[in-house]
Short mmCIF file of C-alpha atoms in Angstrom, two decimals:
data_model
loop_
_atom_site.label_atom_id
_atom_site.label_comp_id
_atom_site.label_asym_id
_atom_site.label_seq_id
_atom_site.Cartn_x
_atom_site.Cartn_y
_atom_site.Cartn_z
CA MET A 19 -2.24 5.71 1.42
CA ASN A 20 -2.99 2.14 0.27
CA ASP A 21 -1.99 0.19 -2.80
CA SER A 22 -5.38 0.56 -4.67
CA ASN A 23 -5.66 2.74 -7.65
CA VAL A 24 -7.26 6.03 -6.49
CA PRO A 25 -8.08 6.42 -2.77
CA THR A 26 -10.72 8.83 -1.51
CA GLN A 27 -9.26 12.29 -0.86
CA GLU A 28 -8.71 13.02 2.87
CA ARG A 29 -6.87 15.82 4.59
CA ASP A 30 -6.01 15.93 8.23
CA GLN A 31 -3.58 17.38 10.73
CA SER A 32 -1.17 14.48 10.33
CA GLN A 33 0.30 16.55 7.47
CA VAL A 34 1.56 19.13 9.88
CA GLY A 35 5.21 19.73 9.18
CA THR A 36 5.00 18.92 5.46
CA GLU A 37 2.98 21.45 3.57
CA GLU A 38 2.85 24.22 6.09
CA LYS A 39 6.28 23.76 7.61
CA VAL A 40 5.00 24.66 11.12
CA ALA A 41 7.92 25.26 13.45
CA ASP A 42 7.77 24.14 17.02
CA ALA A 43 8.21 26.54 19.91
CA THR A 44 12.00 25.86 20.20
CA GLY A 45 12.64 26.28 16.54
CA ALA A 46 13.86 22.61 16.41
CA THR A 47 14.65 21.22 13.00
CA MET A 48 15.07 17.76 11.43
CA SER A 49 16.28 15.93 8.34
CA CYS A 50 13.89 14.76 5.69
CA ALA A 51 13.44 14.03 1.99
CA LEU A 52 11.49 16.48 -0.06
CA ILE A 53 9.61 16.24 -3.38
CA ASN A 54 9.96 19.51 -5.25
CA ASN A 55 7.74 18.86 -8.20
CA PHE A 56 5.80 16.00 -9.85
CA GLY A 57 7.74 13.46 -11.83
CA ASP A 58 8.31 9.76 -12.11
CA GLN A 59 11.18 9.39 -14.59
CA ASP A 60 14.20 10.88 -12.90
CA LEU A 61 14.26 11.78 -9.24
CA GLU A 62 17.44 13.65 -9.62
CA GLN A 63 15.46 16.77 -10.09
CA THR A 64 12.29 15.79 -8.27
CA LEU A 65 13.78 14.76 -4.91
CA SER A 66 15.91 16.89 -2.63
CA TRP A 67 17.10 16.77 1.05
CA SER A 68 17.06 19.03 3.98
CA ASP A 69 18.78 18.86 7.37
CA THR A 70 17.15 22.02 8.64
CA TRP A 71 13.46 21.38 7.98
CA GLU A 72 11.21 22.68 10.71
CA ARG A 73 10.12 19.86 13.01
CA PRO A 74 6.30 19.23 13.01
CA THR A 75 4.29 20.06 16.07
CA ARG A 76 1.39 18.40 17.62
CA THR A 77 -1.74 20.31 18.45
CA PRO A 78 -2.84 19.25 21.97
CA ASN A 79 -6.24 17.48 22.70
CA LYS A 80 -6.66 16.66 19.03
CA LYS A 81 -5.82 12.97 19.37
CA LEU A 82 -2.47 13.44 17.53
CA LEU A 83 0.79 11.65 18.19
CA LEU A 84 4.28 13.10 17.50
CA LEU A 85 6.56 10.21 16.47
CA ARG A 86 10.33 9.85 16.15
CA VAL A 87 10.38 7.81 12.99
CA LEU A 88 12.33 4.53 13.04
CA ALA A 89 11.44 3.29 9.60
CA CYS A 90 9.30 4.38 6.62
CA SER A 91 8.04 2.20 3.78
CA SER A 92 6.68 3.11 0.36
CA ALA A 93 3.76 1.83 -1.60
CA ALA A 94 2.08 2.16 -5.02
CA GLY A 95 0.05 5.12 -3.62
CA ASP A 96 3.31 6.95 -3.05
CA ALA A 97 4.23 6.50 -6.64
CA HIS A 98 0.83 7.90 -7.70
CA MET A 99 1.37 10.91 -5.51
CA ILE A 100 5.01 11.60 -6.58
CA SER A 101 4.22 11.26 -10.21
CA GLY A 102 1.35 13.61 -10.16
CA ARG A 103 -0.83 11.06 -12.05
CA VAL A 104 -3.75 11.47 -9.70
CA SER A 105 -3.25 15.08 -8.78
CA PHE A 106 -6.94 15.82 -9.20
CA VAL A 107 -7.85 13.65 -6.20
CA LEU A 108 -4.59 13.95 -4.39
CA PRO A 109 -3.64 17.57 -4.82
CA VAL A 110 -0.51 19.07 -3.36
CA LYS A 111 -1.14 22.40 -1.66
CA THR A 112 2.46 23.53 -1.85
CA PHE A 113 5.90 22.21 -2.93
CA PRO A 114 8.09 20.84 -1.50
CA PHE A 115 6.37 18.21 0.56
CA ILE A 116 7.77 15.14 2.52
CA PRO A 117 6.79 11.95 0.72
CA CYS A 118 5.34 8.61 2.07
CA MET A 119 3.47 7.90 5.26
CA ALA A 120 3.59 4.37 6.48
CA VAL A 121 5.80 4.46 9.50
CA CYS A 122 6.99 2.73 12.67
CA GLY A 123 8.08 5.19 15.29
CA VAL A 124 8.44 5.98 18.95
CA VAL A 125 5.81 8.13 20.55
CA GLU A 126 7.42 11.40 21.77
CA GLU A 127 4.19 13.31 22.58
CA ALA A 128 0.55 12.26 23.16
CA ASP A 129 -2.56 13.62 24.92
CA ARG A 130 -2.96 12.80 28.58
CA ASP A 131 -6.03 10.70 27.92
CA SER A 132 -4.47 8.96 24.94
CA LYS A 133 -4.18 5.12 24.88
CA PHE A 134 -0.66 5.57 23.85
CA LYS A 135 2.12 6.86 26.03
CA GLU A 136 5.57 8.39 25.55
CA GLY A 137 8.06 5.69 24.58
CA ASP A 138 5.49 3.31 22.92
CA ILE A 139 6.53 2.04 19.52
CA VAL A 140 3.69 2.38 17.11
CA VAL A 141 2.87 1.72 13.50
CA ALA A 142 0.81 4.27 11.62
CA THR A 143 -0.35 5.85 8.42
CA ASN A 144 -2.23 9.09 7.93
CA GLY A 145 -5.18 7.86 5.83
CA ALA A 146 -5.42 8.84 2.16
CA GLN A 147 -2.63 11.40 2.00
CA PRO A 148 0.93 9.80 1.77
CA GLN A 149 2.76 12.78 3.09
CA GLY A 150 5.14 13.40 6.01
CA GLY A 151 6.67 9.97 6.71
CA MET A 152 10.14 10.19 5.15
CA ALA A 153 11.51 12.36 8.02
CA GLN A 154 13.02 12.01 11.43
CA TYR A 155 9.65 13.20 12.99
CA ALA A 156 6.04 12.93 11.92
CA VAL A 157 2.63 13.69 13.34
CA VAL A 158 -0.20 11.14 12.98
CA ARG A 159 -3.74 10.80 14.10
CA GLU A 160 -4.32 8.17 16.87
CA LYS A 161 -7.07 6.58 14.84
CA TYR A 162 -4.58 5.32 12.25
CA ALA A 163 -2.02 4.07 14.81
CA ALA A 164 -1.41 0.73 16.61
CA LYS A 165 1.06 -0.38 19.08
CA LYS A 166 3.79 -2.67 17.71
CA PRO A 167 3.96 -6.10 19.37
CA ASP A 168 7.29 -7.03 20.90
CA GLY A 169 7.74 -9.95 18.50
CA VAL A 170 7.54 -7.81 15.28
CA ASP A 171 10.64 -6.15 13.95
CA VAL A 172 10.65 -2.45 13.19
CA LEU A 173 11.28 -2.87 9.42
CA SER A 174 8.34 -5.31 8.88
CA ALA A 175 6.14 -3.21 11.12
CA ALA A 176 6.76 -0.08 8.94
CA ALA A 177 6.01 -2.13 5.85
CA CYS A 178 2.56 -3.41 7.01
CA PRO A 179 0.02 -0.65 7.63
CA ASP A 180 -0.84 -0.03 3.94
CA SER A 181 -0.19 -3.14 1.80
CA ALA A 182 -0.98 -5.78 4.30
CA VAL A 183 -4.12 -3.98 5.40
CA THR A 184 -5.17 -3.74 1.80
CA ALA A 185 -4.53 -7.51 1.39
CA LEU A 186 -6.56 -8.23 4.48
CA LEU A 187 -9.48 -6.19 3.15
CA ALA A 188 -9.20 -7.68 -0.38
CA THR A 189 -9.29 -11.27 1.01
CA ARG A 190 -12.36 -10.42 3.10
CA LYS A 191 -14.05 -8.97 0.03
CA ALA A 192 -13.18 -12.14 -1.85
CA GLU A 193 -15.18 -14.12 0.80
CA ILE A 194 -12.53 -16.86 1.01
CA LYS A 195 -13.49 -19.80 3.13
CA ALA A 196 -12.64 -23.44 3.58
CA GLY A 197 -12.26 -25.15 0.20
CA THR A 198 -11.93 -21.90 -1.88
CA ARG A 199 -9.54 -22.10 -4.86
CA VAL A 200 -7.61 -18.75 -5.25
CA LEU A 201 -5.42 -17.12 -7.82
CA VAL A 202 -3.48 -14.01 -6.88
CA LEU A 203 -2.15 -11.98 -9.75
CA GLY A 204 1.00 -9.98 -8.99
CA ALA A 205 2.08 -11.81 -5.87
CA SER A 206 5.54 -10.40 -5.60
CA GLY A 207 4.44 -6.97 -4.36
CA GLY A 208 3.40 -5.87 -0.92
CA VAL A 209 -0.27 -6.55 -1.28
CA GLY A 210 0.03 -9.85 -3.32
CA SER A 211 2.61 -11.43 -1.07
CA ALA A 212 0.39 -10.81 1.98
CA ALA A 213 -2.75 -11.93 0.09
CA VAL A 214 -1.45 -15.39 -0.69
CA GLN A 215 -0.76 -15.98 2.99
CA LEU A 216 -4.08 -14.49 4.17
CA ALA A 217 -5.96 -16.61 1.63
CA ARG A 218 -4.31 -19.72 3.06
CA HIS A 219 -5.18 -18.72 6.60
CA ALA A 220 -8.77 -18.04 5.59
CA GLY A 221 -9.08 -21.69 4.59
CA ALA A 222 -8.30 -21.67 0.87
CA ALA A 223 -7.79 -25.26 -0.42
CA HIS A 224 -5.53 -24.15 -3.27
CA VAL A 225 -3.53 -21.00 -3.84
CA ALA A 226 -1.91 -20.17 -7.07
CA ALA A 227 0.05 -16.97 -7.78
CA THR A 228 1.84 -15.24 -10.59
CA SER A 229 5.29 -14.02 -9.93
CA SER A 230 8.78 -14.41 -11.43
CA GLN A 231 9.99 -15.26 -7.82
CA VAL A 232 8.91 -18.87 -7.88
CA ASP A 233 11.03 -19.91 -4.75
CA ILE A 234 9.73 -16.94 -2.74
CA MET A 235 6.16 -17.87 -3.62
CA ARG A 236 6.68 -21.48 -2.40
CA SER A 237 8.11 -20.11 0.83
CA LEU A 238 4.89 -18.15 1.38
CA GLY A 239 2.83 -21.24 1.00
CA VAL A 240 1.73 -20.97 -2.69
CA ASP A 241 0.67 -24.33 -4.16
CA ARG A 242 1.32 -23.34 -7.77
CA PRO A 243 3.68 -20.49 -8.59
CA ILE A 244 3.08 -19.32 -12.16
CA ASN A 245 6.11 -17.63 -13.65
CA TYR A 246 4.36 -15.16 -15.98
CA ARG A 247 7.51 -14.96 -18.10
CA GLU A 248 7.15 -18.53 -19.09
CA GLU A 249 3.42 -19.24 -19.12
CA ASN A 250 0.04 -17.58 -19.35
CA TRP A 251 -2.13 -18.12 -16.28
CA TRP A 252 -5.30 -18.09 -18.46
CA GLU A 253 -4.02 -20.95 -20.64
CA ILE A 254 -3.00 -23.44 -17.95
CA ALA A 255 -5.00 -26.63 -18.54
CA GLN A 256 -5.00 -27.47 -14.86
CA TYR A 257 -7.29 -24.29 -14.29
CA THR A 258 -9.24 -24.34 -17.41
CA ASP A 259 -10.40 -27.82 -16.43
CA ASP A 260 -10.78 -26.95 -12.76
CA PRO A 261 -11.42 -23.21 -12.44
CA PHE A 262 -10.80 -20.89 -9.51
CA ASP A 263 -13.49 -19.55 -7.24
CA VAL A 264 -11.63 -16.29 -6.62
CA ILE A 265 -9.07 -14.18 -8.54
CA ILE A 266 -7.36 -11.26 -6.63
CA ASP A 267 -5.68 -8.98 -9.18
CA CYS A 268 -2.86 -6.98 -7.59
CA ALA A 269 -1.11 -6.32 -10.94
CA GLY A 270 -3.74 -4.78 -13.12
CA GLY A 271 -3.64 -4.11 -16.82
CA ASN A 272 -3.31 -6.58 -19.68
CA ASP A 273 -7.02 -7.28 -19.94
CA HIS A 274 -6.95 -9.53 -16.91
CA PHE A 275 -10.68 -9.38 -16.30
CA ALA A 276 -11.42 -10.25 -19.93
CA LYS A 277 -9.10 -13.30 -19.72
CA SER A 278 -10.45 -14.43 -16.37
CA PRO A 279 -13.45 -16.46 -17.52
CA ALA A 280 -11.05 -18.96 -18.92
CA VAL A 281 -9.96 -19.99 -15.43
CA LEU A 282 -12.61 -18.44 -13.16
CA LYS A 283 -16.01 -20.08 -12.39
CA LYS A 284 -19.02 -18.31 -14.01
CA ARG A 285 -20.13 -16.75 -10.80
CA GLY A 286 -16.67 -16.51 -9.36
CA ARG A 287 -15.33 -13.34 -7.70
CA PHE A 288 -12.78 -11.09 -9.40
CA VAL A 289 -11.47 -8.65 -6.87
CA ALA A 290 -9.47 -5.96 -8.56
CA VAL A 291 -7.04 -4.26 -6.09
CA VAL A 292 -5.48 -2.63 -9.20
CA GLY A 293 -7.70 -1.83 -12.12
CA ASP A 294 -7.34 -1.95 -15.92
CA GLU A 295 -4.71 0.75 -15.85
CA PRO A 296 -1.97 0.18 -13.25
CA HIS A 297 -0.76 3.69 -13.90
CA VAL A 298 -4.12 5.39 -13.84
CA VAL A 299 -4.11 9.10 -14.73
CA VAL A 300 -6.74 11.40 -12.95
CA LYS A 301 -5.64 15.00 -13.48
CA SER A 302 -9.08 16.46 -14.33
CA ALA A 303 -12.64 16.09 -13.53
CA GLY A 304 -13.30 14.45 -16.88
CA GLN A 305 -10.67 11.80 -16.15
CA LEU A 306 -12.08 11.17 -12.65
CA LEU A 307 -15.55 10.78 -14.12
CA LYS A 308 -14.36 8.23 -16.70
CA PHE A 309 -12.55 6.28 -13.96
CA VAL A 310 -15.59 6.24 -11.62
CA CYS A 311 -17.97 5.29 -14.37
CA THR A 312 -15.72 2.43 -15.55
CA SER A 313 -15.26 1.34 -11.89
CA LEU A 314 -19.01 1.38 -11.16
CA TRP A 315 -20.40 -0.01 -14.48
CA ARG A 316 -18.52 -3.33 -14.55
CA PRO A 317 -19.54 -4.38 -11.05
CA ILE A 318 -23.21 -3.53 -11.95
CA TRP A 319 -23.51 -5.53 -15.11
CA THR A 320 -21.57 -8.45 -13.84
CA THR A 321 -23.94 -8.64 -10.92
CA PHE A 322 -26.86 -9.31 -13.42
CA SER A 323 -24.95 -11.49 -15.78
CA PHE A 324 -25.42 -15.20 -15.50
CA SER A 325 -22.40 -16.14 -17.58
CA SER A 326 -19.71 -13.67 -16.30
CA PRO A 327 -17.66 -13.68 -12.99
CA ASN A 328 -18.62 -11.02 -10.45
CA TYR A 329 -16.24 -8.02 -10.67
CA PHE A 330 -15.39 -6.05 -7.51
CA MET A 331 -13.40 -2.75 -7.85
CA PHE A 332 -11.65 -2.62 -4.59
CA VAL A 333 -10.76 0.72 -2.78
CA SER A 334 -8.91 0.13 0.42
CA GLY A 335 -8.78 2.14 3.68
CA SER A 336 -6.99 1.96 7.03
CA SER A 337 -7.57 2.26 10.72
CA GLY A 338 -5.73 1.49 13.92
CA GLU A 339 -7.94 -1.53 14.41
CA LEU A 340 -7.01 -2.94 11.02
CA VAL A 341 -3.31 -2.28 11.54
CA SER A 342 -3.54 -4.02 14.91
CA SER A 343 -5.08 -7.02 13.38
CA VAL A 344 -2.28 -7.37 10.86
CA LEU A 345 0.39 -6.85 13.49
CA GLY A 346 -1.33 -9.58 15.59
CA MET A 347 -1.12 -11.91 12.73
CA MET A 348 2.57 -11.09 12.22
CA ALA A 349 3.26 -11.65 15.91
CA GLU A 350 1.52 -15.01 15.81
CA GLY A 351 3.52 -16.15 12.82
CA LYS A 352 0.57 -16.26 10.52
CA LEU A 353 1.78 -13.44 8.23
CA ARG A 354 5.23 -12.71 7.04
CA ILE A 355 5.89 -9.26 5.32
CA LEU A 356 7.91 -9.80 2.26
CA LEU A 357 10.62 -7.18 2.10
CA GLU A 358 12.39 -6.11 -1.06
CA PRO A 359 15.81 -7.83 -0.85
CA SER A 360 17.60 -4.44 -1.22
CA SER A 361 15.74 -3.16 1.94
CA PRO A 362 16.49 -1.41 4.22
CA TYR A 363 17.71 1.63 2.38
CA PRO A 364 19.70 4.24 4.30
CA PHE A 365 18.10 7.49 5.38
CA THR A 366 20.17 9.70 3.01
CA LEU A 367 19.47 11.50 -0.20
CA GLU A 368 20.84 8.72 -2.32
CA GLY A 369 19.19 6.03 -0.18
CA VAL A 370 15.72 7.51 -0.39
CA ARG A 371 16.11 8.27 -4.05
CA SER A 372 17.06 4.69 -4.76
CA ALA A 373 14.10 3.38 -2.68
CA LEU A 374 11.54 5.62 -4.38
CA GLN A 375 13.01 5.06 -7.87
CA LEU A 376 12.53 1.30 -7.36
CA GLN A 377 8.96 1.94 -6.11
CA LEU A 378 8.18 4.10 -9.19
CA SER A 379 9.55 1.36 -11.48
CA GLY A 380 7.00 -1.16 -10.33
CA HIS A 381 9.59 -3.92 -10.09
CA ALA A 382 10.10 -4.26 -6.38
CA HIS A 383 9.85 -7.75 -5.01
CA GLY A 384 8.26 -7.03 -1.69
CA LYS A 385 8.08 -3.84 0.37
CA VAL A 386 10.60 -1.08 -0.03
CA VAL A 387 11.67 0.23 3.42
CA VAL A 388 14.05 3.00 4.59
CA ARG A 389 15.56 2.73 8.04
CA VAL A 390 15.31 6.24 9.47
CA SER A 391 16.83 5.92 12.89
CA GLU A 392 17.72 3.25 15.49
CA GLU A 393 15.75 2.38 18.67
CA LYS A 394 17.28 4.03 21.70
#
């Protein structure tokens, strides 16, 4: 799942081994983390551990890969899933389930005609359903996987297939080119920290970013870090006098769009990776309808307004091609994945609990990653 608010529902066989607990022919088991019920306040009751969970199996000739997981990262989408806030569009068939699904792992099994072979180290998600990754083994669809370049480390690789892909698509949506002036809101997270770098590589002439981590922002190439604890981005004279062409909102809430005209050109582009409600709740058809109407109405009326910036509600997606593009930029030194300083977390009950609790808090500075196993 990506870092946008509510992804499109998608179910596929990459969930084998989570909801249905399909055992392989040998009865092999594995260790994994399990979510027993929805909750976001205290994972003491929500999260448990198993050392005897049935290892997932791969259906032959279905373009599926069986991976031995090396590392797994979490994202905002995992927090949505675990909390149950979006249970109407991301339903859970049965509890318990294995959380998260942005992984780097070694191919154990693949189809004979697959472009991947046994022993390849790949990076993958499973589309819109973040389930199955926080385990020793996972099954993924080939279409969501890409081979890891030799120059990219495992932890950064596991951290890139959701947030960095979202950042790549958001910067494309923003139509950044040579000379563009860009403001990224919420640049400490996985999406924002990638977006500031990708904006620069797209040719942005000036990149500003809100974050309390000023030194980190400068290390990522930000021209003007804005410590939101000390100043309001919409009141900075430098930008009220010389507005931005683009704002990419990776934080959400706080009436960001309503405040944006103070520092965004009249027909500038406001790309909302996160909407008005960072912790959106969609537990019923009515709530979904309200969310969709709000998401659609604002882009429509701003398109026809001559005095307002253009608003784009961004819903991300993923594919092996996009993951490969991100990995290629990482290998070339054009993109550095910002890891949460406390990462990697150990693959234990306490380690996973600490990692997911930090993700749920919304206060991670970079990607939260769990090291599941070592390369052999």
